């Protein structure tokens, strides 16, 4: 497969914090011209068999996927896994363990919001949750919009859910080593998700990519809904500098919220090794 491929290897369903089912996403991917798709729910692979079956029904190629939250240098970083065995027990157990802290965190978030006069946020957020093990900030954001506290989810994040705001609760996710290890031992490829989003200094980012490679990580998202056109260029250079394969994905969550539609990003820039070239034998 060439670099000129409409691959969308990053999106979310109701199995994490998206609003569409895996089947509806597959249909949407097909109508948007996606040729190779991966569903990458946060910390969860429970939707993988449904997604692969739906891709087959739609006649599009599929790679298994997930997006694991980790803590690195005090910040939350996301590691995408692609092309692993979705029945791998070590990967499933690792993801289960990292999902474990979400309920307590959500209850603390709710307490923080109650202190500024927003009552019942835990129960409110739960109404938006498709997977009880995966309550996330996104579900709180949807509840606060429905309750009329903010006009959209970005405003909720800005005012309530980011560091320093009343609904933010610092949380220790998995380690970089664990996340890369779980994915790799399951036959998959670990990929640094949307690197421009973290606000790392050049030295911190160097440490991230160096340690990531050291643990067996092999890819980086270059073209993503979270990057500007200038950042495609920056991270194409990073891919070359660190000898990483390049990925492409919208990070689509919902028709009402996402600014990047499935399958509508520019192609990968030339001179890179696409992740799908190295994962050819994992595509179904
Ligand atoms: P959590 O894993 O519970 O910390 O929630 C993180 C999720 O919140 C991400 O996967 C995004 O879907 C969403 N998110 C993070 N920052 C923002 C933002 N500024 N605006 C809207 N959604 C966001
Ligand atoms: Mn999300
Ligand atoms: Mn992410
Ligand atoms: Mn994502």
mmCIF file with all atom_site columns, N, CA, C and O in Angstrom, residues 1 5-13 20-30 34-41 47-56 58 60-65 82-83 248 250 252 262-263 276 282-284:
data_model
loop_
_atom_site.group_PDB
_atom_site.id
_atom_site.type_symbol
_atom_site.label_atom_id
_atom_site.label_alt_id
_atom_site.label_comp_id
_atom_site.label_asym_id
_atom_site.label_entity_id
_atom_site.label_seq_id
_atom_site.pdbx_PDB_ins_code
_atom_site.Cartn_x
_atom_site.Cartn_y
_atom_site.Cartn_z
_atom_site.occupancy
_atom_site.B_iso_or_equiv
_atom_site.pdbx_formal_charge
_atom_site.auth_seq_id
_atom_site.auth_comp_id
_atom_site.auth_asym_id
_atom_site.auth_atom_id
_atom_site.pdbx_PDB_model_num
ATOM 1   N N  . UNK A 1 1   ? 0.846   -1.207 0.000  1.00 0.00 ? 1   UNK A N  1
ATOM 2   C CA . UNK A 1 1   ? 0.000   0.000  0.000  1.00 0.00 ? 1   UNK A CA 1
ATOM 3   C C  . UNK A 1 1   ? 0.873   1.246  0.000  1.00 0.00 ? 1   UNK A C  1
ATOM 4   O O  . UNK A 1 1   ? 1.890   1.298  0.661  1.00 0.00 ? 1   UNK A O  1
ATOM 5   N N  . UNK A 1 5   ? -3.086  7.018  0.611  1.00 0.00 ? 5   UNK A N  1
ATOM 6   C CA . UNK A 1 5   ? -4.144  6.095  1.012  1.00 0.00 ? 5   UNK A CA 1
ATOM 7   C C  . UNK A 1 5   ? -5.037  6.851  1.987  1.00 0.00 ? 5   UNK A C  1
ATOM 8   O O  . UNK A 1 5   ? -4.538  7.517  2.897  1.00 0.00 ? 5   UNK A O  1
ATOM 9   N N  . UNK A 1 6   ? -6.349  6.728  1.789  1.00 0.00 ? 6   UNK A N  1
ATOM 10  C CA . UNK A 1 6   ? -7.248  7.354  2.759  1.00 0.00 ? 6   UNK A CA 1
ATOM 11  C C  . UNK A 1 6   ? -7.390  6.426  3.962  1.00 0.00 ? 6   UNK A C  1
ATOM 12  O O  . UNK A 1 6   ? -8.336  5.670  4.087  1.00 0.00 ? 6   UNK A O  1
ATOM 13  N N  . UNK A 1 7   ? -6.375  6.497  4.834  1.00 0.00 ? 7   UNK A N  1
ATOM 14  C CA . UNK A 1 7   ? -6.368  5.718  6.067  1.00 0.00 ? 7   UNK A CA 1
ATOM 15  C C  . UNK A 1 7   ? -6.833  6.636  7.190  1.00 0.00 ? 7   UNK A C  1
ATOM 16  O O  . UNK A 1 7   ? -6.355  7.764  7.297  1.00 0.00 ? 7   UNK A O  1
ATOM 17  N N  . UNK A 1 8   ? -7.767  6.178  8.012  1.00 0.00 ? 8   UNK A N  1
ATOM 18  C CA . UNK A 1 8   ? -8.131  6.928  9.213  1.00 0.00 ? 8   UNK A CA 1
ATOM 19  C C  . UNK A 1 8   ? -7.954  5.988  10.400 1.00 0.00 ? 8   UNK A C  1
ATOM 20  O O  . UNK A 1 8   ? -8.781  5.109  10.634 1.00 0.00 ? 8   UNK A O  1
ATOM 21  N N  . UNK A 1 9   ? -6.841  6.188  11.125 1.00 0.00 ? 9   UNK A N  1
ATOM 22  C CA . UNK A 1 9   ? -6.427  5.243  12.158 1.00 0.00 ? 9   UNK A CA 1
ATOM 23  C C  . UNK A 1 9   ? -6.557  5.830  13.562 1.00 0.00 ? 9   UNK A C  1
ATOM 24  O O  . UNK A 1 9   ? -5.745  5.541  14.440 1.00 0.00 ? 9   UNK A O  1
ATOM 25  N N  . UNK A 1 10  ? -7.587  6.657  13.759 1.00 0.00 ? 10  UNK A N  1
ATOM 26  C CA . UNK A 1 10  ? -7.812  7.228  15.092 1.00 0.00 ? 10  UNK A CA 1
ATOM 27  C C  . UNK A 1 10  ? -9.235  7.784  15.161 1.00 0.00 ? 10  UNK A C  1
ATOM 28  O O  . UNK A 1 10  ? -9.544  8.802  14.539 1.00 0.00 ? 10  UNK A O  1
ATOM 29  N N  . UNK A 1 11  ? -10.100 7.120  15.930 1.00 0.00 ? 11  UNK A N  1
ATOM 30  C CA . UNK A 1 11  ? -11.447 7.645  16.194 1.00 0.00 ? 11  UNK A CA 1
ATOM 31  C C  . UNK A 1 11  ? -12.049 6.895  17.376 1.00 0.00 ? 11  UNK A C  1
ATOM 32  O O  . UNK A 1 11  ? -11.480 5.906  17.843 1.00 0.00 ? 11  UNK A O  1
ATOM 33  N N  . UNK A 1 12  ? -13.172 7.400  17.870 1.00 0.00 ? 12  UNK A N  1
ATOM 34  C CA . UNK A 1 12  ? -13.774 6.881  19.113 1.00 0.00 ? 12  UNK A CA 1
ATOM 35  C C  . UNK A 1 12  ? -15.253 6.566  18.934 1.00 0.00 ? 12  UNK A C  1
ATOM 36  O O  . UNK A 1 12  ? -15.973 7.309  18.258 1.00 0.00 ? 12  UNK A O  1
ATOM 37  N N  . UNK A 1 13  ? -15.699 5.488  19.582 1.00 0.00 ? 13  UNK A N  1
ATOM 38  C CA . UNK A 1 13  ? -17.106 5.071  19.537 1.00 0.00 ? 13  UNK A CA 1
ATOM 39  C C  . UNK A 1 13  ? -17.717 5.171  20.934 1.00 0.00 ? 13  UNK A C  1
ATOM 40  O O  . UNK A 1 13  ? -17.036 5.555  21.898 1.00 0.00 ? 13  UNK A O  1
ATOM 41  N N  . UNK A 1 20  ? -21.020 7.651  18.427 1.00 0.00 ? 20  UNK A N  1
ATOM 42  C CA . UNK A 1 20  ? -21.546 6.699  17.434 1.00 0.00 ? 20  UNK A CA 1
ATOM 43  C C  . UNK A 1 20  ? -21.123 5.269  17.774 1.00 0.00 ? 20  UNK A C  1
ATOM 44  O O  . UNK A 1 20  ? -20.084 5.049  18.394 1.00 0.00 ? 20  UNK A O  1
ATOM 45  N N  . UNK A 1 21  ? -21.910 4.309  17.332 1.00 0.00 ? 21  UNK A N  1
ATOM 46  C CA . UNK A 1 21  ? -21.548 2.898  17.515 1.00 0.00 ? 21  UNK A CA 1
ATOM 47  C C  . UNK A 1 21  ? -20.430 2.544  16.538 1.00 0.00 ? 21  UNK A C  1
ATOM 48  O O  . UNK A 1 21  ? -20.235 3.234  15.521 1.00 0.00 ? 21  UNK A O  1
ATOM 49  N N  . UNK A 1 22  ? -19.708 1.438  16.784 1.00 0.00 ? 22  UNK A N  1
ATOM 50  C CA . UNK A 1 22  ? -18.709 1.001  15.802 1.00 0.00 ? 22  UNK A CA 1
ATOM 51  C C  . UNK A 1 22  ? -19.323 0.801  14.412 1.00 0.00 ? 22  UNK A C  1
ATOM 52  O O  . UNK A 1 22  ? -18.694 1.164  13.401 1.00 0.00 ? 22  UNK A O  1
ATOM 53  N N  . UNK A 1 23  ? -20.552 0.293  14.356 1.00 0.00 ? 23  UNK A N  1
ATOM 54  C CA . UNK A 1 23  ? -21.201 0.053  13.061 1.00 0.00 ? 23  UNK A CA 1
ATOM 55  C C  . UNK A 1 23  ? -21.485 1.372  12.325 1.00 0.00 ? 23  UNK A C  1
ATOM 56  O O  . UNK A 1 23  ? -21.266 1.485  11.116 1.00 0.00 ? 23  UNK A O  1
ATOM 57  N N  . UNK A 1 24  ? -21.978 2.371  13.072 1.00 0.00 ? 24  UNK A N  1
ATOM 58  C CA . UNK A 1 24  ? -22.267 3.673  12.448 1.00 0.00 ? 24  UNK A CA 1
ATOM 59  C C  . UNK A 1 24  ? -20.978 4.346  11.980 1.00 0.00 ? 24  UNK A C  1
ATOM 60  O O  . UNK A 1 24  ? -20.952 5.008  10.932 1.00 0.00 ? 24  UNK A O  1
ATOM 61  N N  . UNK A 1 25  ? -19.888 4.151  12.741 1.00 0.00 ? 25  UNK A N  1
ATOM 62  C CA . UNK A 1 25  ? -18.598 4.726  12.330 1.00 0.00 ? 25  UNK A CA 1
ATOM 63  C C  . UNK A 1 25  ? -18.096 4.064  11.047 1.00 0.00 ? 25  UNK A C  1
ATOM 64  O O  . UNK A 1 25  ? -17.576 4.747  10.153 1.00 0.00 ? 25  UNK A O  1
ATOM 65  N N  . UNK A 1 26  ? -18.254 2.753  10.952 1.00 0.00 ? 26  UNK A N  1
ATOM 66  C CA . UNK A 1 26  ? -17.802 2.037  9.749  1.00 0.00 ? 26  UNK A CA 1
ATOM 67  C C  . UNK A 1 26  ? -18.562 2.539  8.523  1.00 0.00 ? 26  UNK A C  1
ATOM 68  O O  . UNK A 1 26  ? -17.980 2.765  7.457  1.00 0.00 ? 26  UNK A O  1
ATOM 69  N N  . UNK A 1 27  ? -19.858 2.765  8.700  1.00 0.00 ? 27  UNK A N  1
ATOM 70  C CA . UNK A 1 27  ? -20.684 3.252  7.596  1.00 0.00 ? 27  UNK A CA 1
ATOM 71  C C  . UNK A 1 27  ? -20.255 4.661  7.177  1.00 0.00 ? 27  UNK A C  1
ATOM 72  O O  . UNK A 1 27  ? -20.134 4.972  6.003  1.00 0.00 ? 27  UNK A O  1
ATOM 73  N N  . UNK A 1 28  ? -19.980 5.476  8.180  1.00 0.00 ? 28  UNK A N  1
ATOM 74  C CA . UNK A 1 28  ? -19.540 6.852  7.930  1.00 0.00 ? 28  UNK A CA 1
ATOM 75  C C  . UNK A 1 28  ? -18.167 6.859  7.254  1.00 0.00 ? 28  UNK A C  1
ATOM 76  O O  . UNK A 1 28  ? -17.916 7.638  6.335  1.00 0.00 ? 28  UNK A O  1
ATOM 77  N N  . UNK A 1 29  ? -17.275 5.981  7.722  1.00 0.00 ? 29  UNK A N  1
ATOM 78  C CA . UNK A 1 29  ? -15.936 5.874  7.114  1.00 0.00 ? 29  UNK A CA 1
ATOM 79  C C  . UNK A 1 29  ? -16.089 5.517  5.641  1.00 0.00 ? 29  UNK A C  1
ATOM 80  O O  . UNK A 1 29  ? -15.480 6.143  4.764  1.00 0.00 ? 29  UNK A O  1
ATOM 81  N N  . UNK A 1 30  ? -16.923 4.527  5.365  1.00 0.00 ? 30  UNK A N  1
ATOM 82  C CA . UNK A 1 30  ? -17.133 4.099  3.976  1.00 0.00 ? 30  UNK A CA 1
ATOM 83  C C  . UNK A 1 30  ? -17.653 5.255  3.131  1.00 0.00 ? 30  UNK A C  1
ATOM 84  O O  . UNK A 1 30  ? -17.146 5.530  2.042  1.00 0.00 ? 30  UNK A O  1
ATOM 85  N N  . UNK A 1 34  ? -13.007 6.316  3.225  1.00 0.00 ? 34  UNK A N  1
ATOM 86  C CA . UNK A 1 34  ? -11.892 5.718  3.967  1.00 0.00 ? 34  UNK A CA 1
ATOM 87  C C  . UNK A 1 34  ? -11.611 4.328  3.399  1.00 0.00 ? 34  UNK A C  1
ATOM 88  O O  . UNK A 1 34  ? -12.520 3.535  3.186  1.00 0.00 ? 34  UNK A O  1
ATOM 89  N N  . UNK A 1 35  ? -10.328 4.056  3.136  1.00 0.00 ? 35  UNK A N  1
ATOM 90  C CA . UNK A 1 35  ? -9.934  2.752  2.582  1.00 0.00 ? 35  UNK A CA 1
ATOM 91  C C  . UNK A 1 35  ? -9.399  1.816  3.658  1.00 0.00 ? 35  UNK A C  1
ATOM 92  O O  . UNK A 1 35  ? -9.482  0.599  3.525  1.00 0.00 ? 35  UNK A O  1
ATOM 93  N N  . UNK A 1 36  ? -8.777  2.390  4.680  1.00 0.00 ? 36  UNK A N  1
ATOM 94  C CA . UNK A 1 36  ? -8.242  1.594  5.792  1.00 0.00 ? 36  UNK A CA 1
ATOM 95  C C  . UNK A 1 36  ? -8.628  2.318  7.073  1.00 0.00 ? 36  UNK A C  1
ATOM 96  O O  . UNK A 1 36  ? -8.344  3.509  7.229  1.00 0.00 ? 36  UNK A O  1
ATOM 97  N N  . UNK A 1 37  ? -9.259  1.576  7.994  1.00 0.00 ? 37  UNK A N  1
ATOM 98  C CA . UNK A 1 37  ? -9.839  2.213  9.184  1.00 0.00 ? 37  UNK A CA 1
ATOM 99  C C  . UNK A 1 37  ? -9.342  1.509  10.444 1.00 0.00 ? 37  UNK A C  1
ATOM 100 O O  . UNK A 1 37  ? -9.057  0.300  10.417 1.00 0.00 ? 37  UNK A O  1
ATOM 101 N N  . UNK A 1 38  ? -9.233  2.252  11.556 1.00 0.00 ? 38  UNK A N  1
ATOM 102 C CA . UNK A 1 38  ? -9.018  1.652  12.877 1.00 0.00 ? 38  UNK A CA 1
ATOM 103 C C  . UNK A 1 38  ? -9.870  2.421  13.880 1.00 0.00 ? 38  UNK A C  1
ATOM 104 O O  . UNK A 1 38  ? -9.877  3.658  13.879 1.00 0.00 ? 38  UNK A O  1
ATOM 105 N N  . UNK A 1 39  ? -10.591 1.688  14.713 1.00 0.00 ? 39  UNK A N  1
ATOM 106 C CA . UNK A 1 39  ? -11.312 2.273  15.842 1.00 0.00 ? 39  UNK A CA 1
ATOM 107 C C  . UNK A 1 39  ? -10.361 2.238  17.034 1.00 0.00 ? 39  UNK A C  1
ATOM 108 O O  . UNK A 1 39  ? -9.836  1.180  17.383 1.00 0.00 ? 39  UNK A O  1
ATOM 109 N N  . UNK A 1 40  ? -10.123 3.396  17.671 1.00 0.00 ? 40  UNK A N  1
ATOM 110 C CA . UNK A 1 40  ? -9.109  3.469  18.742 1.00 0.00 ? 40  UNK A CA 1
ATOM 111 C C  . UNK A 1 40  ? -9.727  3.998  20.033 1.00 0.00 ? 40  UNK A C  1
ATOM 112 O O  . UNK A 1 40  ? -9.382  5.086  20.502 1.00 0.00 ? 40  UNK A O  1
ATOM 113 N N  . UNK A 1 41  ? -10.648 3.256  20.602 1.00 0.00 ? 41  UNK A N  1
ATOM 114 C CA . UNK A 1 41  ? -11.272 3.707  21.846 1.00 0.00 ? 41  UNK A CA 1
ATOM 115 C C  . UNK A 1 41  ? -10.233 3.846  22.962 1.00 0.00 ? 41  UNK A C  1
ATOM 116 O O  . UNK A 1 41  ? -9.294  3.061  23.056 1.00 0.00 ? 41  UNK A O  1
ATOM 117 N N  . UNK A 1 47  ? -14.642 -2.954 21.634 1.00 0.00 ? 47  UNK A N  1
ATOM 118 C CA . UNK A 1 47  ? -15.385 -2.741 20.381 1.00 0.00 ? 47  UNK A CA 1
ATOM 119 C C  . UNK A 1 47  ? -14.693 -3.315 19.157 1.00 0.00 ? 47  UNK A C  1
ATOM 120 O O  . UNK A 1 47  ? -15.188 -3.157 18.033 1.00 0.00 ? 47  UNK A O  1
ATOM 121 N N  . UNK A 1 48  ? -13.537 -3.966 19.353 1.00 0.00 ? 48  UNK A N  1
ATOM 122 C CA . UNK A 1 48  ? -12.718 -4.350 18.194 1.00 0.00 ? 48  UNK A CA 1
ATOM 123 C C  . UNK A 1 48  ? -13.358 -5.394 17.278 1.00 0.00 ? 48  UNK A C  1
ATOM 124 O O  . UNK A 1 48  ? -13.292 -5.269 16.055 1.00 0.00 ? 48  UNK A O  1
ATOM 125 N N  . UNK A 1 49  ? -13.980 -6.413 17.840 1.00 0.00 ? 49  UNK A N  1
ATOM 126 C CA . UNK A 1 49  ? -14.571 -7.438 16.974 1.00 0.00 ? 49  UNK A CA 1
ATOM 127 C C  . UNK A 1 49  ? -15.751 -6.866 16.182 1.00 0.00 ? 49  UNK A C  1
ATOM 128 O O  . UNK A 1 49  ? -15.903 -7.150 14.995 1.00 0.00 ? 49  UNK A O  1
ATOM 129 N N  . UNK A 1 50  ? -16.537 -6.010 16.857 1.00 0.00 ? 50  UNK A N  1
ATOM 130 C CA . UNK A 1 50  ? -17.664 -5.355 16.158 1.00 0.00 ? 50  UNK A CA 1
ATOM 131 C C  . UNK A 1 50  ? -17.149 -4.459 15.034 1.00 0.00 ? 50  UNK A C  1
ATOM 132 O O  . UNK A 1 50  ? -17.716 -4.433 13.946 1.00 0.00 ? 50  UNK A O  1
ATOM 133 N N  . UNK A 1 51  ? -16.084 -3.709 15.325 1.00 0.00 ? 51  UNK A N  1
ATOM 134 C CA . UNK A 1 51  ? -15.555 -2.779 14.318 1.00 0.00 ? 51  UNK A CA 1
ATOM 135 C C  . UNK A 1 51  ? -15.003 -3.538 13.113 1.00 0.00 ? 51  UNK A C  1
ATOM 136 O O  . UNK A 1 51  ? -15.252 -3.160 11.963 1.00 0.00 ? 51  UNK A O  1
ATOM 137 N N  . UNK A 1 52  ? -14.274 -4.618 13.378 1.00 0.00 ? 52  UNK A N  1
ATOM 138 C CA . UNK A 1 52  ? -13.699 -5.391 12.265 1.00 0.00 ? 52  UNK A CA 1
ATOM 139 C C  . UNK A 1 52  ? -14.807 -6.004 11.415 1.00 0.00 ? 52  UNK A C  1
ATOM 140 O O  . UNK A 1 52  ? -14.737 -5.988 10.175 1.00 0.00 ? 52  UNK A O  1
ATOM 141 N N  . UNK A 1 53  ? -15.860 -6.511 12.062 1.00 0.00 ? 53  UNK A N  1
ATOM 142 C CA . UNK A 1 53  ? -16.979 -7.106 11.318 1.00 0.00 ? 53  UNK A CA 1
ATOM 143 C C  . UNK A 1 53  ? -17.700 -6.031 10.501 1.00 0.00 ? 53  UNK A C  1
ATOM 144 O O  . UNK A 1 53  ? -18.070 -6.256 9.335  1.00 0.00 ? 53  UNK A O  1
ATOM 145 N N  . UNK A 1 54  ? -17.875 -4.846 11.100 1.00 0.00 ? 54  UNK A N  1
ATOM 146 C CA . UNK A 1 54  ? -18.568 -3.763 10.396 1.00 0.00 ? 54  UNK A CA 1
ATOM 147 C C  . UNK A 1 54  ? -17.745 -3.271 9.203  1.00 0.00 ? 54  UNK A C  1
ATOM 148 O O  . UNK A 1 54  ? -18.297 -2.952 8.144  1.00 0.00 ? 54  UNK A O  1
ATOM 149 N N  . UNK A 1 55  ? -16.421 -3.223 9.377  1.00 0.00 ? 55  UNK A N  1
ATOM 150 C CA . UNK A 1 55  ? -15.555 -2.818 8.266  1.00 0.00 ? 55  UNK A CA 1
ATOM 151 C C  . UNK A 1 55  ? -15.693 -3.808 7.110  1.00 0.00 ? 55  UNK A C  1
ATOM 152 O O  . UNK A 1 55  ? -15.777 -3.418 5.941  1.00 0.00 ? 55  UNK A O  1
ATOM 153 N N  . UNK A 1 56  ? -15.748 -5.078 7.453  1.00 0.00 ? 56  UNK A N  1
ATOM 154 C CA . UNK A 1 56  ? -15.889 -6.122 6.428  1.00 0.00 ? 56  UNK A CA 1
ATOM 155 C C  . UNK A 1 56  ? -17.216 -5.951 5.680  1.00 0.00 ? 56  UNK A C  1
ATOM 156 O O  . UNK A 1 56  ? -17.260 -6.011 4.443  1.00 0.00 ? 56  UNK A O  1
ATOM 157 N N  . UNK A 1 58  ? -18.815 -3.257 5.237  1.00 0.00 ? 58  UNK A N  1
ATOM 158 C CA . UNK A 1 58  ? -18.727 -2.057 4.393  1.00 0.00 ? 58  UNK A CA 1
ATOM 159 C C  . UNK A 1 58  ? -17.703 -2.205 3.269  1.00 0.00 ? 58  UNK A C  1
ATOM 160 O O  . UNK A 1 58  ? -17.575 -1.317 2.430  1.00 0.00 ? 58  UNK A O  1
ATOM 161 N N  . UNK A 1 60  ? -14.340 -2.224 3.685  1.00 0.00 ? 60  UNK A N  1
ATOM 162 C CA . UNK A 1 60  ? -13.103 -1.458 3.898  1.00 0.00 ? 60  UNK A CA 1
ATOM 163 C C  . UNK A 1 60  ? -12.120 -2.276 4.738  1.00 0.00 ? 60  UNK A C  1
ATOM 164 O O  . UNK A 1 60  ? -12.518 -3.140 5.503  1.00 0.00 ? 60  UNK A O  1
ATOM 165 N N  . UNK A 1 61  ? -10.838 -1.966 4.574  1.00 0.00 ? 61  UNK A N  1
ATOM 166 C CA . UNK A 1 61  ? -9.790  -2.686 5.309  1.00 0.00 ? 61  UNK A CA 1
ATOM 167 C C  . UNK A 1 61  ? -9.762  -2.203 6.761  1.00 0.00 ? 61  UNK A C  1
ATOM 168 O O  . UNK A 1 61  ? -10.123 -1.054 7.048  1.00 0.00 ? 61  UNK A O  1
ATOM 169 N N  . UNK A 1 62  ? -9.272  -3.078 7.646  1.00 0.00 ? 62  UNK A N  1
ATOM 170 C CA . UNK A 1 62  ? -9.312  -2.742 9.068  1.00 0.00 ? 62  UNK A CA 1
ATOM 171 C C  . UNK A 1 62  ? -8.020  -3.126 9.779  1.00 0.00 ? 62  UNK A C  1
ATOM 172 O O  . UNK A 1 62  ? -7.427  -4.177 9.501  1.00 0.00 ? 62  UNK A O  1
ATOM 173 N N  . UNK A 1 63  ? -7.608  -2.265 10.735 1.00 0.00 ? 63  UNK A N  1
ATOM 174 C CA . UNK A 1 63  ? -6.529  -2.579 11.683 1.00 0.00 ? 63  UNK A CA 1
ATOM 175 C C  . UNK A 1 63  ? -7.109  -2.422 13.082 1.00 0.00 ? 63  UNK A C  1
ATOM 176 O O  . UNK A 1 63  ? -7.821  -1.443 13.344 1.00 0.00 ? 63  UNK A O  1
ATOM 177 N N  . UNK A 1 64  ? -6.808  -3.331 13.999 1.00 0.00 ? 64  UNK A N  1
ATOM 178 C CA . UNK A 1 64  ? -7.264  -3.154 15.372 1.00 0.00 ? 64  UNK A CA 1
ATOM 179 C C  . UNK A 1 64  ? -6.623  -1.892 15.957 1.00 0.00 ? 64  UNK A C  1
ATOM 180 O O  . UNK A 1 64  ? -5.533  -1.486 15.539 1.00 0.00 ? 64  UNK A O  1
ATOM 181 N N  . UNK A 1 65  ? -7.301  -1.292 16.950 1.00 0.00 ? 65  UNK A N  1
ATOM 182 C CA . UNK A 1 65  ? -6.767  -0.059 17.517 1.00 0.00 ? 65  UNK A CA 1
ATOM 183 C C  . UNK A 1 65  ? -7.203  0.208  18.951 1.00 0.00 ? 65  UNK A C  1
ATOM 184 O O  . UNK A 1 65  ? -8.201  -0.338 19.436 1.00 0.00 ? 65  UNK A O  1
ATOM 185 N N  . UNK A 1 82  ? -1.856  -0.131 17.304 1.00 0.00 ? 82  UNK A N  1
ATOM 186 C CA . UNK A 1 82  ? -2.473  -0.564 16.045 1.00 0.00 ? 82  UNK A CA 1
ATOM 187 C C  . UNK A 1 82  ? -2.033  -1.984 15.698 1.00 0.00 ? 82  UNK A C  1
ATOM 188 O O  . UNK A 1 82  ? -0.862  -2.339 15.899 1.00 0.00 ? 82  UNK A O  1
ATOM 189 N N  . UNK A 1 83  ? -2.954  -2.762 15.159 1.00 0.00 ? 83  UNK A N  1
ATOM 190 C CA . UNK A 1 83  ? -2.593  -4.059 14.574 1.00 0.00 ? 83  UNK A CA 1
ATOM 191 C C  . UNK A 1 83  ? -2.258  -5.159 15.570 1.00 0.00 ? 83  UNK A C  1
ATOM 192 O O  . UNK A 1 83  ? -1.601  -6.130 15.228 1.00 0.00 ? 83  UNK A O  1
ATOM 193 N N  . UNK A 1 248 ? -1.857  8.509  10.389 1.00 0.00 ? 248 UNK A N  1
ATOM 194 C CA . UNK A 1 248 ? -2.829  9.525  9.977  1.00 0.00 ? 248 UNK A CA 1
ATOM 195 C C  . UNK A 1 248 ? -4.176  9.161  10.576 1.00 0.00 ? 248 UNK A C  1
ATOM 196 O O  . UNK A 1 248 ? -4.625  8.025  10.437 1.00 0.00 ? 248 UNK A O  1
ATOM 197 N N  . UNK A 1 250 ? -8.158  11.070 12.171 1.00 0.00 ? 250 UNK A N  1
ATOM 198 C CA . UNK A 1 250 ? -8.953  12.273 12.456 1.00 0.00 ? 250 UNK A CA 1
ATOM 199 C C  . UNK A 1 250 ? -9.154  12.554 13.937 1.00 0.00 ? 250 UNK A C  1
ATOM 200 O O  . UNK A 1 250 ? -9.344  13.687 14.339 1.00 0.00 ? 250 UNK A O  1
ATOM 201 N N  . UNK A 1 252 ? -11.859 11.549 15.336 1.00 0.00 ? 252 UNK A N  1
ATOM 202 C CA . UNK A 1 252 ? -13.299 11.851 15.300 1.00 0.00 ? 252 UNK A CA 1
ATOM 203 C C  . UNK A 1 252 ? -13.998 11.244 16.519 1.00 0.00 ? 252 UNK A C  1
ATOM 204 O O  . UNK A 1 252 ? -13.769 10.090 16.858 1.00 0.00 ? 252 UNK A O  1
ATOM 205 N N  . UNK A 1 262 ? -14.276 12.125 9.834  1.00 0.00 ? 262 UNK A N  1
ATOM 206 C CA . UNK A 1 262 ? -13.572 10.892 9.455  1.00 0.00 ? 262 UNK A CA 1
ATOM 207 C C  . UNK A 1 262 ? -13.113 10.950 8.002  1.00 0.00 ? 262 UNK A C  1
ATOM 208 O O  . UNK A 1 262 ? -13.903 11.322 7.121  1.00 0.00 ? 262 UNK A O  1
ATOM 209 N N  . UNK A 1 263 ? -11.873 10.565 7.770  1.00 0.00 ? 263 UNK A N  1
ATOM 210 C CA . UNK A 1 263 ? -11.396 10.388 6.394  1.00 0.00 ? 263 UNK A CA 1
ATOM 211 C C  . UNK A 1 263 ? -11.242 11.640 5.559  1.00 0.00 ? 263 UNK A C  1
ATOM 212 O O  . UNK A 1 263 ? -11.236 11.558 4.332  1.00 0.00 ? 263 UNK A O  1
ATOM 213 N N  . UNK A 1 276 ? 0.943   1.702  7.895  1.00 0.00 ? 276 UNK A N  1
ATOM 214 C CA . UNK A 1 276 ? 0.267   0.559  7.259  1.00 0.00 ? 276 UNK A CA 1
ATOM 215 C C  . UNK A 1 276 ? 1.201   -0.266 6.385  1.00 0.00 ? 276 UNK A C  1
ATOM 216 O O  . UNK A 1 276 ? 0.894   -1.419 6.102  1.00 0.00 ? 276 UNK A O  1
ATOM 217 N N  . UNK A 1 282 ? -1.076  -7.366 9.287  1.00 0.00 ? 282 UNK A N  1
ATOM 218 C CA . UNK A 1 282 ? -2.070  -7.292 10.375 1.00 0.00 ? 282 UNK A CA 1
ATOM 219 C C  . UNK A 1 282 ? -3.414  -6.735 9.869  1.00 0.00 ? 282 UNK A C  1
ATOM 220 O O  . UNK A 1 282 ? -4.375  -6.647 10.641 1.00 0.00 ? 282 UNK A O  1
ATOM 221 N N  . UNK A 1 283 ? -3.441  -6.316 8.600  1.00 0.00 ? 283 UNK A N  1
ATOM 222 C CA . UNK A 1 283 ? -4.669  -5.723 8.055  1.00 0.00 ? 283 UNK A CA 1
ATOM 223 C C  . UNK A 1 283 ? -5.651  -6.823 7.676  1.00 0.00 ? 283 UNK A C  1
ATOM 224 O O  . UNK A 1 283 ? -5.263  -7.830 7.076  1.00 0.00 ? 283 UNK A O  1
ATOM 225 N N  . UNK A 1 284 ? -6.927  -6.630 8.074  1.00 0.00 ? 284 UNK A N  1
ATOM 226 C CA . UNK A 1 284 ? -7.945  -7.623 7.686  1.00 0.00 ? 284 UNK A CA 1
ATOM 227 C C  . UNK A 1 284 ? -8.973  -6.976 6.772  1.00 0.00 ? 284 UNK A C  1
ATOM 228 O O  . UNK A 1 284 ? -9.061  -5.761 6.684  1.00 0.00 ? 284 UNK A O  1
#
